[in-house]
Amino acid sequence: MIVKYVVLQYKISNFKMNRFLRFNEYKVLIYRILLAYVFYFVARVLFFIYNRNLIKIDSVSDFFQLYYHGLSFDTTTIIYINLLFIVLSIFPLIVNTRKGYQKVLFYIYFVTNLLAYSANFIDFIYYKYTFNRSTRASLDTLQNESNKSTLFFNFLISYWHVFALFFICAFLWIYLYKKVRVAHHAPAPSVKYFAFSVVGFLFISTLCIGGIRGDFKKSTRPINLLDASRYVTNASQADFVLNTPFAIIRTWNTNTFKKVNLVDKATIDTLIEPIKFYKNNPKTKPNVVILILESYAREYISAFNKDSKDPKYRGYSPFVDSLAQHSLIFTNGYANGYKSIHGMSSVIAGIPSFKDAFTSSPYPKQKIESLVSILKSEGYDTSFFHGAPNGSMGFLGFGNILGYDHYYGKTEYNNDADFDGSWGIWDEPFMQYFNKTLSQKKAPFMATLFSVSSHEPYVVPAQYEGKFPKGDNPMHQCIGYTDNSLRKFFNAAKKEPWYNNTIFVLVADHDNLIYYDEYYKDQNLHTVPILFYTPNQKYVGVNKDWAQQIDIYPTLLDMMGYDKPFRSWGRSLISEKKVPPFVMRYSSDHYQMMSGNYICTFDGEKAVGFYKKEDKDLKHNLIGQRNAEMNLLEKRCKAFLQDYMERIIDKKLTSKDK
């Protein structure tokens, strides 16, 4: 009798505890979210079945390995779609378990989920025409159709089986949802109820933030379409890893890519010359080593600031200064974007980023003629090095799209003792690893290193504390550390047999932590060093012409005597050609083209301002005093933008796509 009483009291106590701990509600919420995963798996399987001739998956193990990677994208999508449902499910309102409240949750859950889920079914058919998951751009295209109802009816008749599959999935989803219900109880308002509810709310919210981002790592940004290419051996597999709602969500506010019709094709070919063909040098096959330095702005290097009028100016990179004396440097160089991934696409593929980045747009997964593809066709081994966790910044995904043979990240380095605790492996040991790995390769090779240490939180290894000038802001000692790492890299590399037959390029991705007033001016934002060094010192000098990151790719091919046409919006910095020095970028909410004596600001259709090149603050608009040079500059801006948009949207990023 006593035992029965104790058991009964335990059950009552346990029931009361479950009520204010809300265990039943949380378990049902988990079940409902897991249902979404189940049906996203079903949609992925069906997507593969419909497009099995286009998606190259050779085995069951490959299928499930790719599916495993796809879970990150499913998680982001499911949490985005169910945010309101999750919040209303866990928010302590006391009425949460009532039948009427649960009915409201039912409709919120299925209206949002089924609407998003249906997008996957569209791509069962549409994918074979676009070879991409549908994006916001796809919706924009549909908006331009005047016969939407007719198109929908024809689609319904022709592909009735897709609709049938969707409704079968929807019916099963609803059936399974109703199989597990929240037990109704009326909790009395209490401190325990609200306290545990707040803890649960904060815990689940934290999980949702990590799910939307893709992980909790400081070194990575929220995943986007580019990241799907991190895990693939064939470009088509990225679309299996993705899901269509994710593609639409991630491109919802990133598609400023619109075709414009501003000039004729002859004008584009004359003023922009998108297909380059140089015959200035004999054909050679030197190694190519490109050092893209994180935030290593022009401001920090004395050799690039000889004309500075600031009496207090001081540089923080003595090694780069010494290297510059034996190099060809461009002291008026600009970044073609403002993030690290923009630097990669600009330098390696010659594709600038404007208001929205090409790499986060709906269009990066296409055939791209770049320094990688061209040198691979010439028999080069190609590799990308970045000491951060593999995939950080989107480099691994975009590197796979470009076709790099090898990617070396924190995983391949395989020694966390050299991890800086925030972003990746310290520059000095990783650059030594870079040299050691290159020295084991067969020439010719092309290698890109993206550094990590000159970055927030602006620290250096403990053994170097106090070794470099602290300067005037936290970035300055980091610049000193990376500069010293470069010195040690070059000292080690010059002992290797490959060194003397190598073209070295040094450039920054963008600027960071500006100190000098001069660099706060609009036309000095995102200015970067551009340096070419060859041990035989074939190219030496200081050039003050306009230069930009997208010029590096054609300049290297010109130096090597590459003897075939290639696509490039940049120009060779060592050749006198019909395309004069210029810079094209996006700043202050306008496109800007700088060339000759003027800077043109452009709203996408017409010029809205002209400024003298000395007017770095853009204070004196000369649009009311237009002259022939200004008119030509506006026309060049129109031609560039038109060709850029057409080639990216129409997937014509090779020299064969004329």
XYZ file of C-alpha atoms in Angstrom:
658
model
C 0.000 0.000 0.000
C 2.828 2.335 0.917
C 4.621 1.454 -2.330
C 1.503 2.259 -4.387
C 1.159 5.556 -2.569
C 4.807 6.466 -3.238
C 4.468 5.533 -6.910
C 1.283 7.578 -7.205
C 2.920 10.587 -5.537
C 5.910 10.207 -7.874
C 3.637 10.152 -10.931
C 1.756 13.221 -9.738
C 5.005 15.003 -8.950
C 6.482 13.967 -12.308
C 3.338 15.116 -14.124
C 3.457 18.510 -12.434
C 7.147 18.827 -13.212
C 6.610 17.977 -16.876
C 3.890 20.623 -17.005
C 6.061 23.488 -15.915
C 9.150 22.102 -17.678
C 7.021 21.760 -20.856
C 8.781 18.518 -21.874
C 5.778 17.311 -23.859
C 5.591 20.534 -25.859
C 9.322 20.430 -26.650
C 9.189 16.779 -27.701
C 6.282 17.466 -30.044
C 8.100 20.503 -31.476
C 11.166 18.361 -32.181
C 8.958 15.749 -33.860
C 7.326 18.371 -36.097
C 10.667 19.851 -37.138
C 12.082 16.371 -37.830
C 9.108 15.735 -40.114
C 10.334 18.610 -42.281
C 13.740 16.916 -42.554
C 12.075 13.682 -43.622
C 10.145 15.336 -46.428
C 13.117 17.397 -47.566
C 14.961 14.087 -47.886
C 12.088 12.748 -49.980
C 12.213 15.855 -52.197
C 15.970 15.461 -52.665
C 15.539 11.827 -53.696
C 12.812 12.764 -56.173
C 14.933 15.633 -57.507
C 17.726 13.159 -58.176
C 15.400 10.640 -59.833
C 14.016 13.261 -62.206
C 17.498 14.570 -63.036
C 19.660 11.470 -62.660
C 21.164 11.988 -66.111
C 22.381 15.440 -65.087
C 23.460 14.844 -61.470
C 26.625 12.748 -61.444
C 26.396 10.474 -58.389
C 28.071 7.122 -58.906
C 27.297 5.149 -55.760
C 24.962 4.830 -52.797
C 27.762 5.926 -50.442
C 28.317 9.079 -52.530
C 24.568 9.716 -52.422
C 24.405 9.621 -48.642
C 27.655 11.500 -48.197
C 26.291 14.346 -50.309
C 22.961 14.110 -48.484
C 24.811 14.449 -45.179
C 26.345 17.729 -46.389
C 22.934 18.794 -47.631
C 21.582 18.617 -44.091
C 23.244 21.951 -43.296
C 21.304 23.604 -46.103
C 18.097 21.839 -45.083
C 18.605 23.042 -41.518
C 19.003 26.656 -42.578
C 15.903 26.449 -44.768
C 13.722 24.661 -42.223
C 14.605 27.090 -39.454
C 14.042 30.132 -41.670
C 10.661 28.830 -42.807
C 9.596 27.788 -39.313
C 10.867 30.703 -37.264
C 7.408 32.044 -36.478
C 6.092 28.543 -35.772
C 9.022 27.784 -33.432
C 8.673 31.055 -31.543
C 4.936 30.628 -31.053
C 5.463 27.012 -29.983
C 7.926 27.788 -27.206
C 6.924 31.270 -26.084
C 5.369 31.057 -22.574
C 1.792 32.136 -23.209
C 0.088 29.555 -20.903
C -2.505 28.940 -23.645
C 0.042 27.048 -25.818
C -1.529 23.634 -25.250
C -5.117 24.644 -25.937
C -6.833 23.124 -28.952
C -7.520 26.484 -30.617
C -3.913 27.615 -30.212
C -2.598 24.336 -31.616
C -4.934 24.729 -34.587
C -3.422 28.157 -35.315
C 0.060 26.586 -35.135
C -1.106 23.858 -37.548
C -2.066 26.391 -40.211
C 1.073 28.500 -39.725
C 3.205 25.362 -40.012
C 1.676 24.043 -43.206
C 1.046 27.312 -45.034
C 4.707 28.284 -44.694
C 6.240 24.831 -45.077
C 4.209 23.633 -48.043
C 4.656 26.900 -49.894
C 8.441 26.651 -49.515
C 8.463 22.896 -50.081
C 6.671 23.229 -53.406
C 9.649 25.103 -54.836
C 11.638 21.854 -54.769
C 9.070 20.236 -57.062
C 9.367 22.994 -59.648
C 13.026 22.089 -60.079
C 12.194 18.451 -60.799
C 11.399 19.737 -64.288
C 12.892 23.209 -64.520
C 16.410 22.075 -63.604
C 16.991 20.374 -66.951
C 16.660 23.766 -68.640
C 18.777 25.887 -66.292
C 21.202 23.368 -64.696
C 20.803 25.336 -61.471
C 18.452 25.373 -58.518
C 15.862 28.089 -58.996
C 16.679 31.402 -57.320
C 15.150 34.819 -56.820
C 16.274 35.569 -60.362
C 13.973 32.790 -61.583
C 11.031 34.489 -59.887
C 12.020 37.806 -61.423
C 11.973 36.174 -64.845
C 8.482 34.851 -64.228
C 7.261 38.318 -63.282
C 7.951 39.453 -66.828
C 5.572 36.873 -68.305
C 2.117 38.212 -69.140
C 0.519 34.763 -69.526
C 1.320 33.266 -66.129
C -2.029 31.480 -65.827
C -1.620 29.846 -69.252
C 1.909 28.756 -68.440
C 0.785 27.292 -65.124
C -2.099 25.397 -66.755
C 0.208 23.954 -69.433
C 2.710 22.951 -66.745
C -0.088 21.275 -64.784
C -1.194 19.241 -67.811
C 2.291 18.282 -68.983
C 3.707 17.452 -65.581
C 0.661 16.220 -63.673
C 2.841 13.608 -61.989
C 4.868 16.340 -60.243
C 1.675 17.839 -58.817
C 0.497 14.379 -57.806
C 3.758 13.715 -55.955
C 3.526 17.046 -54.175
C -0.007 16.413 -52.956
C 0.885 12.882 -51.861
C 3.799 14.256 -49.833
C 1.620 17.018 -48.408
C -1.089 14.505 -47.396
C 1.445 12.217 -45.685
C 3.093 15.152 -43.953
C -0.249 16.355 -42.544
C -1.221 12.813 -41.542
C 2.033 12.260 -39.642
C 1.832 15.708 -38.047
C -1.580 14.878 -36.565
C -0.382 11.525 -35.213
C 1.514 13.245 -32.404
C -0.302 15.942 -30.460
C 0.479 18.255 -27.583
C -1.230 17.050 -24.434
C -3.608 19.711 -23.211
C -3.122 21.086 -19.715
C -3.680 24.447 -18.141
C -0.513 25.448 -16.281
C -1.000 27.994 -13.570
C 1.209 31.066 -13.891
C 4.250 30.464 -11.736
C 7.864 31.509 -11.399
C 8.982 27.963 -12.243
C 6.898 27.868 -15.439
C 8.202 31.174 -16.751
C 11.776 30.595 -15.587
C 12.083 27.224 -17.334
C 10.265 28.609 -20.382
C 12.777 31.443 -20.689
C 15.688 28.998 -20.389
C 14.115 26.778 -23.040
C 13.429 29.746 -25.289
C 17.040 30.978 -25.077
C 18.468 27.501 -25.658
C 16.304 26.803 -28.697
C 16.953 30.312 -30.067
C 20.702 29.695 -29.826
C 20.337 26.431 -31.745
C 18.299 28.260 -34.402
C 20.998 30.908 -34.853
C 23.629 28.230 -35.369
C 21.350 26.363 -37.757
C 20.720 29.436 -39.885
C 24.428 30.310 -40.037
C 25.539 26.753 -40.728
C 27.665 26.493 -37.565
C 28.790 28.471 -34.528
C 32.339 29.135 -35.694
C 33.550 32.715 -35.594
C 35.696 32.170 -38.670
C 32.813 31.411 -41.024
C 29.957 33.525 -42.305
C 26.428 32.216 -42.906
C 26.420 29.542 -45.589
C 25.252 30.444 -49.078
C 24.970 28.794 -52.491
C 28.725 28.845 -52.968
C 29.273 26.565 -49.970
C 27.461 23.676 -51.619
C 30.411 23.380 -54.000
C 32.767 22.689 -51.084
C 31.745 19.052 -50.921
C 31.579 18.005 -54.556
C 33.746 16.305 -57.129
C 31.422 17.277 -59.976
C 29.758 20.684 -60.312
C 26.281 19.170 -60.741
C 26.476 17.586 -57.293
C 26.219 21.034 -55.688
C 22.585 21.194 -56.791
C 21.897 17.881 -55.073
C 23.440 19.240 -51.863
C 21.253 22.350 -52.092
C 17.499 22.631 -51.865
C 15.446 25.132 -53.857
C 13.919 27.111 -50.949
C 17.452 27.716 -49.638
C 18.548 29.010 -53.059
C 15.602 31.411 -53.169
C 16.070 32.604 -49.578
C 19.792 33.225 -49.930
C 19.370 35.161 -53.185
C 16.262 37.068 -52.145
C 18.028 40.368 -51.585
C 21.186 39.722 -53.591
C 20.010 39.961 -57.156
C 20.795 43.398 -58.484
C 21.977 41.592 -61.599
C 19.762 43.011 -64.323
C 20.343 43.233 -68.029
C 20.578 46.722 -69.429
C 20.492 47.889 -73.015
C 22.587 51.035 -73.152
C 24.980 50.641 -76.106
C 25.454 48.399 -79.141
C 27.822 45.428 -79.249
C 30.326 47.222 -81.460
C 30.717 49.867 -78.777
C 31.350 47.153 -76.164
C 33.968 45.442 -78.327
C 35.697 48.744 -78.997
C 35.612 50.408 -75.593
C 35.775 47.404 -73.255
C 37.314 44.663 -75.416
C 35.932 41.795 -73.273
C 37.872 39.195 -75.279
C 41.598 39.887 -74.955
C 44.399 38.572 -77.171
C 47.987 39.646 -76.476
C 51.060 39.029 -78.625
C 53.614 41.069 -76.744
C 55.914 38.450 -75.247
C 57.309 35.034 -76.206
C 55.420 32.107 -74.740
C 56.889 30.845 -71.479
C 55.706 28.724 -68.569
C 56.853 30.332 -65.342
C 55.379 29.300 -62.020
C 52.792 31.747 -60.713
C 52.450 32.494 -56.995
C 49.700 34.896 -55.949
C 49.689 36.223 -52.396
C 46.317 37.753 -51.487
C 46.866 39.417 -48.132
C 43.974 39.839 -45.734
C 43.176 43.557 -45.225
C 46.760 44.533 -46.200
C 45.737 47.926 -47.535
C 47.833 50.320 -49.576
C 47.800 52.688 -46.618
C 50.184 50.496 -44.606
C 53.049 50.337 -47.134
C 55.536 53.203 -47.441
C 56.557 52.258 -50.981
C 53.000 52.948 -52.133
C 52.765 56.279 -50.335
C 55.802 58.220 -51.551
C 53.487 61.048 -52.602
C 51.779 61.295 -49.215
C 51.454 64.863 -48.015
C 50.866 63.835 -44.423
C 54.031 64.719 -42.460
C 53.127 62.105 -39.860
C 52.758 59.275 -42.375
C 54.430 56.016 -41.379
C 54.373 52.574 -42.965
C 54.484 49.225 -41.190
C 55.775 46.786 -43.807
C 59.571 47.092 -44.187
C 59.938 43.818 -46.098
C 57.297 44.680 -48.696
C 58.969 48.085 -49.011
C 62.272 46.374 -49.815
C 60.620 43.955 -52.242
C 58.904 46.862 -53.989
C 62.298 48.324 -54.944
C 62.863 45.295 -57.182
C 59.290 44.939 -58.435
C 56.747 46.526 -60.724
C 54.276 48.273 -58.431
C 51.037 50.132 -59.086
C 50.493 52.863 -56.529
C 46.973 53.735 -57.652
C 45.444 50.277 -57.276
C 41.895 49.488 -56.201
C 39.942 46.520 -54.928
C 36.947 45.536 -57.055
C 34.864 44.695 -54.007
C 34.886 45.036 -50.263
C 34.964 41.474 -48.873
C 37.545 38.706 -48.967
C 35.593 36.519 -51.399
C 35.249 39.534 -53.715
C 39.032 39.726 -53.785
C 39.312 36.091 -54.819
C 36.837 36.398 -57.705
C 38.422 39.666 -58.874
C 42.065 38.569 -58.743
C 41.742 34.978 -59.971
C 38.734 35.157 -62.301
C 38.712 38.847 -63.218
C 35.099 39.200 -62.041
C 34.402 42.312 -59.953
C 31.621 42.657 -57.391
C 29.403 45.703 -57.276
C 26.376 46.284 -55.037
C 25.988 42.540 -54.634
C 28.789 40.034 -54.929
C 28.966 37.756 -57.935
C 29.846 34.893 -55.586
C 26.665 35.269 -53.507
C 24.430 35.918 -56.509
C 22.349 33.265 -58.295
C 25.048 32.921 -60.986
C 28.464 31.715 -59.730
C 27.904 28.046 -60.557
C 28.756 28.190 -64.224
C 31.743 27.616 -66.466
C 34.185 30.434 -65.745
C 37.289 31.129 -67.781
C 39.902 32.240 -65.266
C 43.576 32.120 -64.475
C 42.935 28.641 -63.058
C 41.241 27.183 -66.128
C 43.693 28.711 -68.576
C 46.819 27.597 -66.724
C 45.351 24.122 -66.207
C 44.883 23.922 -69.979
C 48.594 24.747 -70.260
C 49.576 21.842 -68.023
C 49.858 23.695 -64.716
C 49.176 22.207 -61.298
C 46.807 24.623 -59.513
C 46.294 25.012 -55.774
C 44.693 27.325 -53.229
C 45.989 27.804 -49.669
C 44.048 29.320 -46.787
C 44.921 28.604 -43.170
C 41.363 28.981 -41.864
C 38.960 26.055 -41.337
C 38.256 24.531 -44.722
C 35.434 26.343 -46.465
C 35.855 29.581 -44.537
C 34.960 32.731 -46.513
C 33.498 30.588 -49.312
C 36.954 29.974 -50.806
C 36.670 26.183 -51.040
C 33.310 26.337 -52.796
C 34.369 28.970 -55.307
C 37.729 27.250 -55.730
C 35.920 24.085 -56.784
C 33.867 26.063 -59.285
C 37.034 27.584 -60.752
C 38.601 24.128 -60.895
C 41.613 24.280 -58.566
C 43.341 20.900 -58.417
C 44.129 21.177 -54.713
C 42.862 23.032 -51.660
C 45.067 23.312 -48.575
C 43.389 24.585 -45.429
C 43.553 24.134 -41.694
C 42.584 20.482 -42.145
C 45.551 19.708 -44.407
C 47.915 21.708 -42.213
C 46.872 19.373 -39.391
C 48.492 21.085 -36.415
C 46.153 23.058 -34.178
C 49.083 24.114 -32.020
C 49.552 26.894 -34.603
C 45.886 27.936 -34.578
C 45.418 31.602 -33.632
C 42.247 30.843 -31.690
C 40.007 32.897 -33.998
C 40.522 32.624 -37.736
C 43.151 30.092 -38.676
C 46.803 29.127 -38.672
C 49.201 31.983 -37.951
C 50.699 33.423 -41.143
C 54.319 32.564 -40.406
C 53.963 28.782 -39.993
C 51.334 28.552 -42.723
C 53.550 30.394 -45.216
C 56.371 27.981 -44.390
C 53.949 25.134 -45.040
C 53.041 26.891 -48.307
C 56.694 26.935 -49.366
C 57.276 23.312 -48.327
C 54.205 22.108 -50.245
C 55.116 24.040 -53.393
C 58.655 22.676 -53.269
C 57.249 19.162 -53.574
C 55.279 19.993 -56.716
C 56.322 19.465 -60.289
C 56.657 22.688 -62.266
C 54.931 24.531 -63.730
C 52.441 25.329 -60.991
C 50.084 28.132 -60.105
C 49.387 28.660 -56.405
C 47.283 31.180 -54.497
C 47.729 31.905 -50.810
C 45.178 33.899 -48.830
C 46.619 35.065 -45.502
C 44.626 35.292 -42.244
C 46.556 37.024 -39.457
C 46.069 40.694 -40.366
C 42.515 40.672 -39.074
C 40.368 41.327 -36.035
C 40.980 40.624 -33.096
C 44.329 42.198 -34.108
C 46.692 39.977 -32.153
C 50.077 38.422 -32.893
C 51.654 35.231 -31.513
C 52.814 35.529 -27.922
C 56.497 35.275 -28.877
C 56.115 38.362 -31.082
C 54.432 40.638 -28.558
C 56.308 43.946 -28.573
C 58.434 42.952 -31.592
C 56.541 45.101 -34.106
C 55.500 48.752 -33.834
C 52.093 49.114 -32.184
C 51.474 52.124 -34.378
C 48.325 54.158 -34.195
C 45.651 51.465 -34.368
C 45.493 47.740 -33.522
C 45.991 46.697 -37.151
C 49.499 48.085 -37.412
C 51.327 45.427 -35.385
C 49.413 42.734 -37.334
C 50.718 44.238 -40.567
C 54.224 44.066 -39.099
C 53.730 40.389 -38.221
C 52.412 39.423 -41.673
C 55.224 41.445 -43.274
C 57.762 39.472 -41.251
C 56.026 36.231 -42.258
C 56.413 37.245 -45.906
C 60.105 37.963 -45.357
C 60.643 34.488 -43.910
C 58.643 32.910 -46.736
C 60.733 34.592 -49.429
C 63.969 33.766 -47.615
C 62.989 30.094 -47.583
C 61.565 30.054 -51.125
C 64.662 31.576 -52.735
C 66.575 28.428 -51.729
C 64.244 26.258 -53.817
C 64.855 25.394 -57.490
C 61.436 26.677 -58.563
C 61.966 30.184 -57.198
C 63.916 31.785 -60.057
C 61.323 30.808 -62.653
C 58.366 32.290 -60.816
C 56.190 35.378 -61.107
C 55.078 36.538 -57.666
C 52.017 38.743 -57.231
C 51.208 40.563 -54.017
C 47.806 42.198 -53.553
C 45.324 42.829 -50.730
C 41.684 41.781 -50.749
C 40.481 45.124 -49.293
C 41.366 47.688 -46.627
C 40.759 47.705 -42.862
C 40.982 50.065 -39.876
C 41.861 53.284 -41.683
C 44.028 55.707 -39.736
C 45.231 58.514 -42.009
C 42.695 61.150 -43.015
C 43.642 60.850 -46.668
C 42.354 57.280 -46.751
C 38.927 58.224 -45.412
C 38.199 60.038 -48.666
C 35.793 58.233 -50.957
C 38.336 57.644 -53.707
C 40.899 56.207 -51.313
C 38.563 53.630 -49.785
C 39.405 50.031 -50.692
C 42.732 50.951 -52.218
C 45.183 48.062 -52.341
C 48.830 47.433 -53.267
C 49.434 45.660 -56.572
C 52.969 44.278 -56.954
C 54.603 41.959 -59.498
C 57.993 40.517 -58.606
C 60.247 38.301 -60.719
C 63.633 37.194 -59.329
C 65.289 38.170 -62.633
C 63.807 41.644 -62.141
C 62.388 41.771 -65.644
C 59.547 43.971 -64.424
C 60.639 46.824 -62.182
C 59.293 50.303 -61.692
C 56.584 52.500 -60.208
C 53.393 53.033 -62.186
C 50.856 55.650 -61.063
C 48.157 54.825 -63.624
C 44.729 53.548 -62.623
C 44.932 49.834 -61.752
C 42.622 47.274 -60.172
C 42.457 43.685 -59.020
C 40.788 42.446 -62.216
C 43.874 43.595 -64.156
C 46.107 40.984 -62.494
C 44.716 38.022 -64.443
C 45.282 39.504 -67.955
C 48.627 40.990 -66.898
C 49.960 37.584 -65.890
C 48.824 35.993 -69.163
C 50.492 38.838 -71.085
C 53.747 38.370 -69.131
C 53.672 34.638 -69.917
C 53.037 35.185 -73.612
C 49.759 33.269 -73.579
C 48.870 33.039 -77.265
C 45.103 32.480 -77.314
C 42.060 34.736 -76.823
C 40.612 34.883 -73.310
C 37.770 36.652 -71.515
C 38.720 39.503 -69.223
C 37.113 42.759 -68.122
C 40.481 43.910 -66.854
C 43.471 44.901 -68.972
C 47.140 44.040 -69.087
C 49.053 46.531 -66.983
C 52.212 46.087 -69.067
C 50.797 46.628 -72.554
C 49.773 49.690 -74.464
C 46.400 48.687 -75.834
C 43.305 50.478 -77.031
C 41.683 50.064 -73.606
C 43.231 52.833 -71.478
C 43.916 52.460 -67.733
C 40.686 52.501 -65.723
C 39.003 51.300 -62.546
C 35.420 50.080 -62.277
C 33.898 49.651 -58.826
C 30.852 50.287 -56.640
C 31.061 52.904 -53.893
C 28.763 55.400 -52.173
C 25.729 53.597 -53.653
C 26.865 54.227 -57.245
C 28.946 52.572 -59.895
C 32.175 54.461 -60.419
C 34.479 54.395 -63.393
C 37.798 56.217 -63.117
C 39.869 56.837 -66.206
C 41.996 59.606 -67.659
C 41.353 62.889 -65.899
C 37.930 62.106 -64.458
C 35.813 59.973 -62.188
C 32.299 59.153 -63.420
C 29.550 58.178 -60.974
C 26.792 56.181 -62.609
C 23.342 55.109 -61.368
C 23.046 52.081 -63.659
C 21.522 53.961 -66.579
C 23.228 57.340 -66.828
C 26.017 59.420 -65.372
C 25.035 61.449 -62.322
C 28.393 63.022 -61.644
C 31.839 63.820 -63.025
C 34.789 64.745 -60.831
C 38.423 65.525 -61.432
C 40.680 62.643 -60.483
C 42.298 64.834 -57.810
C 38.900 65.378 -56.156
C 39.162 62.366 -53.850
C 36.244 63.521 -51.712
C 33.957 63.923 -54.750
C 33.021 67.405 -53.618
C 32.802 69.255 -56.928
C 30.400 67.717 -59.432
C 31.270 68.876 -62.959
C 28.299 67.289 -64.711
C 27.145 70.731 -65.816
C 30.470 71.208 -67.595
C 30.525 68.046 -69.660
C 33.170 67.655 -72.330
C 34.138 65.007 -74.880
C 36.298 63.052 -72.423
C 33.429 62.895 -69.920
C 30.962 61.751 -72.584
C 33.315 58.961 -73.658
C 33.834 57.910 -70.043
C 30.075 57.618 -69.542
C 29.788 55.507 -72.677
C 32.581 53.224 -71.451
C 30.779 52.836 -68.131
C 27.578 51.855 -69.942
C 29.450 49.377 -72.135
C 31.184 47.750 -69.165
C 28.021 47.348 -67.115
C 25.986 46.037 -70.040
C 28.576 43.409 -70.988
C 29.094 42.432 -67.335
C 25.396 41.825 -66.719
C 24.786 40.026 -70.011
C 27.715 37.652 -69.686
C 26.987 36.729 -66.082
C 23.232 36.272 -66.509
C 23.543 34.462 -69.864
C 26.458 32.341 -68.580
C 28.963 33.529 -71.148
C 32.088 33.796 -69.031
C 34.491 32.224 -71.518
C 36.229 33.494 -74.643
C 34.089 31.172 -76.747
C 30.975 33.058 -75.682
C 31.283 36.083 -77.914
